[in-house]
mmCIF file of the C-alpha atoms, coordinates in Angstrom:
data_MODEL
# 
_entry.id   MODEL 
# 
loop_
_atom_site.group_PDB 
_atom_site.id 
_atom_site.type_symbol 
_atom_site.label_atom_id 
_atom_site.label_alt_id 
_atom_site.label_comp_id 
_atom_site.label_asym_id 
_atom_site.label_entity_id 
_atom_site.label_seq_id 
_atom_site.pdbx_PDB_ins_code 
_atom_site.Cartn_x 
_atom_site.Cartn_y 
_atom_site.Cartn_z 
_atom_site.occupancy 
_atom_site.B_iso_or_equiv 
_atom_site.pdbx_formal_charge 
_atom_site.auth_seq_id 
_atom_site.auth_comp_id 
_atom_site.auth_asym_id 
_atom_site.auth_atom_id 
_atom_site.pdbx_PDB_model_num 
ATOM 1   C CA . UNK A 1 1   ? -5.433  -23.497 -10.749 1.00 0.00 ? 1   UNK A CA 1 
ATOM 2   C CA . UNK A 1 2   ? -2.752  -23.466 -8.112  1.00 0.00 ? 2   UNK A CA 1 
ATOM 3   C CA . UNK A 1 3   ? -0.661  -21.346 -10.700 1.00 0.00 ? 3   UNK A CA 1 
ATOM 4   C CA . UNK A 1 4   ? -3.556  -18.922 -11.291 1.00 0.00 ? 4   UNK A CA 1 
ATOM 5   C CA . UNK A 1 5   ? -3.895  -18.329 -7.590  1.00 0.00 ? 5   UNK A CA 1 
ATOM 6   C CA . UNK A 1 6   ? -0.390  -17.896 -6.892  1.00 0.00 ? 6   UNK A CA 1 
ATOM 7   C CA . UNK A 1 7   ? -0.235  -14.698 -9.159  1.00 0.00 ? 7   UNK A CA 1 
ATOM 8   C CA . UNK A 1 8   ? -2.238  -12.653 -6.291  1.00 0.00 ? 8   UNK A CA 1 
ATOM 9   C CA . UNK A 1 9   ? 0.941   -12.963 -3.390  1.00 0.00 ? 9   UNK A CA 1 
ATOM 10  C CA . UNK A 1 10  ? 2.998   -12.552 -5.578  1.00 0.00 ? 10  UNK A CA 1 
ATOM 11  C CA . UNK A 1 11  ? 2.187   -8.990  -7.281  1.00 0.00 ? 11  UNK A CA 1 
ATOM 12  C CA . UNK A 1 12  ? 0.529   -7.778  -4.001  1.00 0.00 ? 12  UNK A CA 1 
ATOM 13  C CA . UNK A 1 13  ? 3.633   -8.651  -2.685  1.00 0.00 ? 13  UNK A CA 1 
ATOM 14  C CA . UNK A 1 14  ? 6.076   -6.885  -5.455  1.00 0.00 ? 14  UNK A CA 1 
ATOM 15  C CA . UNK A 1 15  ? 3.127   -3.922  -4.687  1.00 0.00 ? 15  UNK A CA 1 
ATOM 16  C CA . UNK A 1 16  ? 3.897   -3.851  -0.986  1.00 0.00 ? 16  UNK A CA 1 
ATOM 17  C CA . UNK A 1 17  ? 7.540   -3.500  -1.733  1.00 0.00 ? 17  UNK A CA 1 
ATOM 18  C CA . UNK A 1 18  ? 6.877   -0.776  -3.723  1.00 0.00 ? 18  UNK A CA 1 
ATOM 19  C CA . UNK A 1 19  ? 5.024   1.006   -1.384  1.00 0.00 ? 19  UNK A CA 1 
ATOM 20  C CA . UNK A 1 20  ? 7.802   0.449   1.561   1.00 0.00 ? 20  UNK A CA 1 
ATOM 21  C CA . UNK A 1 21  ? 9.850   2.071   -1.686  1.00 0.00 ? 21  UNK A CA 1 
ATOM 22  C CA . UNK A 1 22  ? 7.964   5.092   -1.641  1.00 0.00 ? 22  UNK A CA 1 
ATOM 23  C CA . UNK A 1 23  ? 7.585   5.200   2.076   1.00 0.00 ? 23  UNK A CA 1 
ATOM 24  C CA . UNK A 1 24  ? 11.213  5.234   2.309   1.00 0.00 ? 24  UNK A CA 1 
ATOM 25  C CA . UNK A 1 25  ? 11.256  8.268   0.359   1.00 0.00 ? 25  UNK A CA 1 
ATOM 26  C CA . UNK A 1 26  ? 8.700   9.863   1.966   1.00 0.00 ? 26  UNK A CA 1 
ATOM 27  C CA . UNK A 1 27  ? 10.807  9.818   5.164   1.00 0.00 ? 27  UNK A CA 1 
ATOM 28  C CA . UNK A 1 28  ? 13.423  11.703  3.973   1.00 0.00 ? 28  UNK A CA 1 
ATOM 29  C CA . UNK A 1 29  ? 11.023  14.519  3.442   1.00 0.00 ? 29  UNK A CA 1 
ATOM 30  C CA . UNK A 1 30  ? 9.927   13.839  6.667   1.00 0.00 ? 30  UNK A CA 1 
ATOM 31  C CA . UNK A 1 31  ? 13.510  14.378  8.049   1.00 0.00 ? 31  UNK A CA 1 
ATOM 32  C CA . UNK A 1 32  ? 13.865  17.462  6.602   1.00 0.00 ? 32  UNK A CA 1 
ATOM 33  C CA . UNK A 1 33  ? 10.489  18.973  7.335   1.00 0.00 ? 33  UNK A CA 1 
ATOM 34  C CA . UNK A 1 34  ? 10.322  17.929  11.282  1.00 0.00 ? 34  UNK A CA 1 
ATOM 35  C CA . UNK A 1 35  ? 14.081  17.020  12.149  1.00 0.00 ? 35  UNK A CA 1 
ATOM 36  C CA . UNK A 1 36  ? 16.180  19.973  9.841   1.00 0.00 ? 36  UNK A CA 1 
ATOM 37  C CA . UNK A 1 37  ? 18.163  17.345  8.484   1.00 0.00 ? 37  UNK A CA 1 
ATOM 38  C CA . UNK A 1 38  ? 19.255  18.433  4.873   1.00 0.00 ? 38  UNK A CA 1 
ATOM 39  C CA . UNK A 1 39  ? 17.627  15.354  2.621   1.00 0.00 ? 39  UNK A CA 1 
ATOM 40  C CA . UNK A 1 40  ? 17.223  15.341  -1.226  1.00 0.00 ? 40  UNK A CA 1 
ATOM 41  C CA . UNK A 1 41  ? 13.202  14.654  -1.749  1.00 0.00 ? 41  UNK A CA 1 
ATOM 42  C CA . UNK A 1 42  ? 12.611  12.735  -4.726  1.00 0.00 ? 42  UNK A CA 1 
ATOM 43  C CA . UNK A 1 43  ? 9.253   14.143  -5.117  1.00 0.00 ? 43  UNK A CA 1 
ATOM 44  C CA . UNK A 1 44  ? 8.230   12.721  -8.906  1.00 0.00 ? 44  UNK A CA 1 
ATOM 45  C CA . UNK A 1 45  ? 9.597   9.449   -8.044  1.00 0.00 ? 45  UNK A CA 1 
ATOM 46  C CA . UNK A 1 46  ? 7.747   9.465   -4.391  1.00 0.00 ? 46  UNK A CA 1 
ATOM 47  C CA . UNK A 1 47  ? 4.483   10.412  -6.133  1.00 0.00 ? 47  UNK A CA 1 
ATOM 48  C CA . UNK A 1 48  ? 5.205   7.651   -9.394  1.00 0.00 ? 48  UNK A CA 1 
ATOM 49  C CA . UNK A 1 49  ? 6.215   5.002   -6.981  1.00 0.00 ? 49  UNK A CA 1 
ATOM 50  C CA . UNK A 1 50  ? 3.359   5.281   -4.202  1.00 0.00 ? 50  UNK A CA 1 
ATOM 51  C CA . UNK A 1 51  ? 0.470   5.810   -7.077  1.00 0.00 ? 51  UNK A CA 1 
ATOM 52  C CA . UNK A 1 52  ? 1.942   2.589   -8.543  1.00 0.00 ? 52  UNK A CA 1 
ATOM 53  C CA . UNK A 1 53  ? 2.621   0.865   -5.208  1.00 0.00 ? 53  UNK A CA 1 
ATOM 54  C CA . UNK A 1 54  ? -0.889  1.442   -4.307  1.00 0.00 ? 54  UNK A CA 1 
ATOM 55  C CA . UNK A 1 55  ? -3.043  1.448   -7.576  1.00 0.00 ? 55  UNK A CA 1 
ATOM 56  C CA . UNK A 1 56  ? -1.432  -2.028  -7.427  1.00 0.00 ? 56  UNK A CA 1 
ATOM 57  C CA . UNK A 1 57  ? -2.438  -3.275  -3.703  1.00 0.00 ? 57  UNK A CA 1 
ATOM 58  C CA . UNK A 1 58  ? -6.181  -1.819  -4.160  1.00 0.00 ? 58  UNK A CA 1 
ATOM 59  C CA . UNK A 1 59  ? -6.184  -3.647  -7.861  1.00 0.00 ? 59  UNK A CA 1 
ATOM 60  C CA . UNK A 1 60  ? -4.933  -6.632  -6.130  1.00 0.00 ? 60  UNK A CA 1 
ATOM 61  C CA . UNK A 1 61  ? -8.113  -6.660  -3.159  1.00 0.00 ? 61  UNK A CA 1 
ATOM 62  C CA . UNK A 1 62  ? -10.730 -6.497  -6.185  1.00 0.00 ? 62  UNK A CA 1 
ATOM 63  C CA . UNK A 1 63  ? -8.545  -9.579  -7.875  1.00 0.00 ? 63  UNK A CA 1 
ATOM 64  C CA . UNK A 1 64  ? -8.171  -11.233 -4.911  1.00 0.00 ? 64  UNK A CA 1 
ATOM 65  C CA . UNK A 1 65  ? -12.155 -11.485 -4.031  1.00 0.00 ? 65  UNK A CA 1 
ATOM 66  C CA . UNK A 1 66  ? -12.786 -12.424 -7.544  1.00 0.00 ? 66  UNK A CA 1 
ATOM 67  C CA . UNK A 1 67  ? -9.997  -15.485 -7.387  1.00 0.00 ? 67  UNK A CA 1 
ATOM 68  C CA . UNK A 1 68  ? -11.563 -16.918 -4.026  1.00 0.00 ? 68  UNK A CA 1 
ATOM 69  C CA . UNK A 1 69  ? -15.172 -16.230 -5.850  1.00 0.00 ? 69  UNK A CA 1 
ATOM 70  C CA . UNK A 1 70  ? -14.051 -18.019 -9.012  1.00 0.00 ? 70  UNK A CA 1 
ATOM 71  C CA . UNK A 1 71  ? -11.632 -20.974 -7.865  1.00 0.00 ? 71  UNK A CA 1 
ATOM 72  C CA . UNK A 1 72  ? -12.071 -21.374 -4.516  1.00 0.00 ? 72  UNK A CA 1 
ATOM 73  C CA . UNK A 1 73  ? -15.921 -21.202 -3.742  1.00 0.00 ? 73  UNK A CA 1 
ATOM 74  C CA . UNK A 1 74  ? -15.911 -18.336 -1.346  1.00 0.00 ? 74  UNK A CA 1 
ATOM 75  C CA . UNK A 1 75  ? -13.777 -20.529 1.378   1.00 0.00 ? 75  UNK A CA 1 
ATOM 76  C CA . UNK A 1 76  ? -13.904 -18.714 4.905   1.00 0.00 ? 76  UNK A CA 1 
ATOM 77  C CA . UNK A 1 77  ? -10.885 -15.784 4.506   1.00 0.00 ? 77  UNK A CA 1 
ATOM 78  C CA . UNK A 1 78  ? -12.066 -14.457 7.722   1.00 0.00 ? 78  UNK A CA 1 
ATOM 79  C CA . UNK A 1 79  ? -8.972  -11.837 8.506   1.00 0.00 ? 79  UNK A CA 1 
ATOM 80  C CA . UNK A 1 80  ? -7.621  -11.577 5.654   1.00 0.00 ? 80  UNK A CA 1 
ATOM 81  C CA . UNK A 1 81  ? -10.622 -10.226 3.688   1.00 0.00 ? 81  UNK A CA 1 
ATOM 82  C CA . UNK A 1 82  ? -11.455 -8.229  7.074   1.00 0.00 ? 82  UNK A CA 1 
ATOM 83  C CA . UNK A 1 83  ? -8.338  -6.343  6.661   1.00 0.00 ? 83  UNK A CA 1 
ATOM 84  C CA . UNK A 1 84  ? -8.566  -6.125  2.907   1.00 0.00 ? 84  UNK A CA 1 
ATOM 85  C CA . UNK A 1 85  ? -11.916 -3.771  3.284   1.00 0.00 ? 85  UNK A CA 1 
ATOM 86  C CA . UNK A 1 86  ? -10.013 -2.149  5.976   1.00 0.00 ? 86  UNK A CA 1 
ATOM 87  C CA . UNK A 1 87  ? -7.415  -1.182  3.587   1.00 0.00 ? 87  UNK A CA 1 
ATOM 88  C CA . UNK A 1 88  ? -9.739  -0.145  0.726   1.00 0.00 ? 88  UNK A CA 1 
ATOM 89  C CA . UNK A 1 89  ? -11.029 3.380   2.224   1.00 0.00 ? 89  UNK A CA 1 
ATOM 90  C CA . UNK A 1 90  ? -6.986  4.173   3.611   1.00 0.00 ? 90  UNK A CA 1 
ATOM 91  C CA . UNK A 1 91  ? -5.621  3.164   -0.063  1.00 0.00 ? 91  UNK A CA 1 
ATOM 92  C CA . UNK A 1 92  ? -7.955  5.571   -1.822  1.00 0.00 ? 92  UNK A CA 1 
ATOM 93  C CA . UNK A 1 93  ? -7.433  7.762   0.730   1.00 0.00 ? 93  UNK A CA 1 
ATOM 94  C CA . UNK A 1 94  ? -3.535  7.746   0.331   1.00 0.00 ? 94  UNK A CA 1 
ATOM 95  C CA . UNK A 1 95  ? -3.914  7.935   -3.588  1.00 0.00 ? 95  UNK A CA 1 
ATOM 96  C CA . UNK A 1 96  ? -6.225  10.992  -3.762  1.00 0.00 ? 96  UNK A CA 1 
ATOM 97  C CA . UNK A 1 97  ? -4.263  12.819  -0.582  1.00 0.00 ? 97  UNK A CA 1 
ATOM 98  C CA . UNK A 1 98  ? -1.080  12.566  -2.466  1.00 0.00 ? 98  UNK A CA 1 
ATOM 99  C CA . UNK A 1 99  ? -2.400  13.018  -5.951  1.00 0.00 ? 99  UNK A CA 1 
ATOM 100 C CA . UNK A 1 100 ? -3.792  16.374  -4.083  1.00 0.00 ? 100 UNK A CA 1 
ATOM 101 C CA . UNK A 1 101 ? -0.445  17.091  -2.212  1.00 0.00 ? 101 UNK A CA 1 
ATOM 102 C CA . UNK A 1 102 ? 1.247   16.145  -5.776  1.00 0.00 ? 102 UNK A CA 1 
ATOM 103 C CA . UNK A 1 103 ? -0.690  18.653  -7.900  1.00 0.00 ? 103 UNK A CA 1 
ATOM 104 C CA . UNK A 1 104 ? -0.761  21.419  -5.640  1.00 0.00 ? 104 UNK A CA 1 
ATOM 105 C CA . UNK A 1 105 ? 2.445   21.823  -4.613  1.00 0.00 ? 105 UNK A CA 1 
ATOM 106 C CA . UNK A 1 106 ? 2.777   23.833  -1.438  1.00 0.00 ? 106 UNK A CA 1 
ATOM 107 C CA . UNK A 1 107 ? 4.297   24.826  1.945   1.00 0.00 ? 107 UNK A CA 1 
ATOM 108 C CA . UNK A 1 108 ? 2.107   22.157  4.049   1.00 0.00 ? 108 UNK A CA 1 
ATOM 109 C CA . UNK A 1 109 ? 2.934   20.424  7.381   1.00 0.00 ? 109 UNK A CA 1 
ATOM 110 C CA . UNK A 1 110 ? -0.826  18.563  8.734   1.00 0.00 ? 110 UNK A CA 1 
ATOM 111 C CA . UNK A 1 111 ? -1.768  17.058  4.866   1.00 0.00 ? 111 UNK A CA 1 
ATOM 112 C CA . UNK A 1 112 ? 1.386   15.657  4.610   1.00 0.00 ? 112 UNK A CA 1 
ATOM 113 C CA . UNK A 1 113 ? 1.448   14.096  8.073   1.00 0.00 ? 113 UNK A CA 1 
ATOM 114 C CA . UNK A 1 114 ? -2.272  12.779  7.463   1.00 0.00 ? 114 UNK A CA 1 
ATOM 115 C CA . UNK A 1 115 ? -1.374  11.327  4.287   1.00 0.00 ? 115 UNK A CA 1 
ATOM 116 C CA . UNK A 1 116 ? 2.274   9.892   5.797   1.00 0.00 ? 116 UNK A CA 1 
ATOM 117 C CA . UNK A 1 117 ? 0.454   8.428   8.759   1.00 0.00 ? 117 UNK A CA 1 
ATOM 118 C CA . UNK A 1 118 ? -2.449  7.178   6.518   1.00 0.00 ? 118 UNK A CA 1 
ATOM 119 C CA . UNK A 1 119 ? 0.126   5.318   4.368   1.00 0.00 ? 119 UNK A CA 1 
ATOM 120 C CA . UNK A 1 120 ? 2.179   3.923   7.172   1.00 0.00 ? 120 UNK A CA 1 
ATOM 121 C CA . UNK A 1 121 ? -0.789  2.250   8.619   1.00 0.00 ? 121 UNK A CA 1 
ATOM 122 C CA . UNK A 1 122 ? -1.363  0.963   4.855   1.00 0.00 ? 122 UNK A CA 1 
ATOM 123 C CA . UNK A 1 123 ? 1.915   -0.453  5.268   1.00 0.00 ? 123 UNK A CA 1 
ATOM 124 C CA . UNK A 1 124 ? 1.234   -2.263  8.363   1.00 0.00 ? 124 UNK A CA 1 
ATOM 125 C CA . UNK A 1 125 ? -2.027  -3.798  7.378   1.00 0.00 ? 125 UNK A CA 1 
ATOM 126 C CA . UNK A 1 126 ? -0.110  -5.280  4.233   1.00 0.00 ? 126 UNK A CA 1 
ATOM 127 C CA . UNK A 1 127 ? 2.244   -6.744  6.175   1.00 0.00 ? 127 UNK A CA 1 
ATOM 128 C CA . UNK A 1 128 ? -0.401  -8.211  8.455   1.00 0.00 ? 128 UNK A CA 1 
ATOM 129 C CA . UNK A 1 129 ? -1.621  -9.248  4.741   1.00 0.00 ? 129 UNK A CA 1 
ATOM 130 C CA . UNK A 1 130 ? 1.141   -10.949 3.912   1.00 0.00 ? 130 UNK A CA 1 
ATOM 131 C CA . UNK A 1 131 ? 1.285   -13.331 7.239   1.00 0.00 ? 131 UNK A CA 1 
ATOM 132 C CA . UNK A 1 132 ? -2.859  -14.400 7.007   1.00 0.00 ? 132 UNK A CA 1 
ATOM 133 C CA . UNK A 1 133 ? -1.939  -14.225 3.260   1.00 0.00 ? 133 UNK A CA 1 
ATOM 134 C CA . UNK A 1 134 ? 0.363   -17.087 3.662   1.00 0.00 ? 134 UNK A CA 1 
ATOM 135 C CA . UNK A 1 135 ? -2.047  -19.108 5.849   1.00 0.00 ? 135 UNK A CA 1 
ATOM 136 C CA . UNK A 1 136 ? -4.462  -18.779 3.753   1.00 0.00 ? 136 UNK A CA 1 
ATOM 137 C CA . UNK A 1 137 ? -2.641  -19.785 1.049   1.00 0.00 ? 137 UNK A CA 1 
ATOM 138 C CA . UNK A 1 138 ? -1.302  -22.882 2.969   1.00 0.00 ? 138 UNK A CA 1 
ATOM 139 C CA . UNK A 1 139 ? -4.902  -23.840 3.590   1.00 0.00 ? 139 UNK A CA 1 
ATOM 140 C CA . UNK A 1 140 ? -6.459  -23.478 0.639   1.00 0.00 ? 140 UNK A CA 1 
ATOM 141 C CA . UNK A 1 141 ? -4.343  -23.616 -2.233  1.00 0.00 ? 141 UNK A CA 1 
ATOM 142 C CA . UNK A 1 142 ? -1.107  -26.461 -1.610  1.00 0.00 ? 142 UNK A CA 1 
# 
């Protein structure tokens, strides 16, 4: 059991490094955009690596509430699920904005920012995953 239920941090968490990834290369479109600094936008590889990054972290919500359903009796997650429904609406969100943005390429400056903004605060709700990820994990799995 304890090997089944240490799969979830450990994608989520290979997920949240891809998403810092594409966020990474999201700023240097950023810099370009708002600061004029001349940056090479890996566009493709932005758009594979944040549909992947995120596809991943919203797959890994529905497989984390069916782990604690199935092996650990619905324990109290408190937080951790709290922030997990938080992140649902701003992961779909950031998939369809840049699957939009991707698709219909454009001169654009307030989708971009929405979407950017949308994803950084994905990015800081994972990491606030991680940390009630690893108490809960301390709790109720070793």
């Amino acid at each position: 059991m304890t090997l089944i239920l240490s799969i979830h941090p450990v994608a989520q968490f290979g997920a949240i490094l891809l998403a810092f990834y594409a966020a990474y290369l999201g700023f240097q479109r950023t810099k370009s955009l708002h600061y004029n600094k001349t940056t090479q936008f890996l566009r493709k590889r932005h758009a594979i690596v944040g549909s992947i990054g995120l596809i991943s972290m919203l797959g890994g919500i529905a497989a984390g509430l069916f782990m604690v359903n199935r092996y650990l009796l619905s324990p109290d997650m408190g937080l951790h699920v709290a922030v997990a429904m938080i992140l649902l609406p701003l992961g779909l969100f950031g998939i369809f904005s840049g699957l939009f943005l991707y698709l219909n390429p454009k001169q654009r400056r307030f989708l971009p920012a929405i979407h950017g903004i949308n994803n950084l605060i994905v990015l800081f709700l994972a990491f606030a995953q991680i940390i009630t990820g690893i108490m809960a994990y301390l709790r109720y799995v070793l």
